[in-house]
XYZ file of C-alpha atoms in Angstrom:
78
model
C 0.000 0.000 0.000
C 1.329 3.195 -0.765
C 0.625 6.992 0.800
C 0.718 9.711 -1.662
C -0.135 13.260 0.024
C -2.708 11.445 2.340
C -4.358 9.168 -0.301
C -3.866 5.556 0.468
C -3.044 3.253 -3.270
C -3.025 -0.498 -3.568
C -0.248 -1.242 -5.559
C -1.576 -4.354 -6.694
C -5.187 -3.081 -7.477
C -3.344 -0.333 -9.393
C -1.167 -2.799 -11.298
C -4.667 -4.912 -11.910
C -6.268 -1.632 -13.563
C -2.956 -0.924 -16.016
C -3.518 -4.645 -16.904
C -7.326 -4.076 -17.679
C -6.858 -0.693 -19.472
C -3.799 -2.357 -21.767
C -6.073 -5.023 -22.808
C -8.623 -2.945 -24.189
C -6.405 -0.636 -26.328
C -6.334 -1.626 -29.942
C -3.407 -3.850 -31.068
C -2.784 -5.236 -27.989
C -2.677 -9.182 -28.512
C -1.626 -9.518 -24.542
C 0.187 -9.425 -21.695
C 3.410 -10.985 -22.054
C 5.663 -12.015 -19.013
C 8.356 -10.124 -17.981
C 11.710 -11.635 -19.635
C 14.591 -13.022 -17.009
C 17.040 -11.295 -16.510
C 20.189 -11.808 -13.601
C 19.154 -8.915 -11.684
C 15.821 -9.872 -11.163
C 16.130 -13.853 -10.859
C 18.763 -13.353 -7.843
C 17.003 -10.383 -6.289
C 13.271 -12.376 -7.292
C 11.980 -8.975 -8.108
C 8.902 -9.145 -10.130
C 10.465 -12.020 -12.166
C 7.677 -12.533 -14.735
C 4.696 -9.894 -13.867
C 4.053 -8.451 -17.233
C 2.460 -5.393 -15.059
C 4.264 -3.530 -12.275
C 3.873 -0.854 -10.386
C 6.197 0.738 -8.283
C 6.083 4.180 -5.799
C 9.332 5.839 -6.662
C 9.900 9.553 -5.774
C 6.789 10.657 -5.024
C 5.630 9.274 -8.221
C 4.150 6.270 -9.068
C 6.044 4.178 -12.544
C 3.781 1.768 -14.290
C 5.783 -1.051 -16.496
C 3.797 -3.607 -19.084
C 5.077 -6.235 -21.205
C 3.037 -6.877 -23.898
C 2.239 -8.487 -26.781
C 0.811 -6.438 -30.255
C -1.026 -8.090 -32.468
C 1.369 -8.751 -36.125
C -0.537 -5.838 -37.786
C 0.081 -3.296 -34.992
C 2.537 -0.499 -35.610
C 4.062 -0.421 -31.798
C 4.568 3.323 -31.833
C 0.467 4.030 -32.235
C -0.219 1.332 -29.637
C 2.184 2.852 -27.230
């Protein structure tokens, strides 16, 4: 749970709406898993979430993996 100027977020509820809201933008196939990478298998961060949300300097960063369908161009479904 995280405290933002008196406002109580659930990081995983948050994460759970980016998921919801990527799936229903056009040209998104899915959500992919996270690849493995060193830093993440030893520290077991987030290994293969393909949504996470973090609270990082007063802000909150929001990272999906996903998968565009073959006739996307990734740039307009970014």
């Amino acid at each position: 749970m995280a405290n933002i100027s008196g406002l109580s977020i659930n990081i995983e509820v948050l994460e759970q709406m980016a998921a919801i809201a990527a799936m229903e933008t056009t040209g998104v196939a899915a959500m992919a898993p996270k690849k493995l990478d060193v830093v993440n298998a030893i520290s077991r961060r987030s290994v293969l979430k393909p949504v996470h949300a973090e609270l990082k300097n007063g802000a909150i960063n929001i990272n999906l993996y996903i998968a565009i369908v073959k006739t996307a161009k990734a740039k307009e479904v970014a």
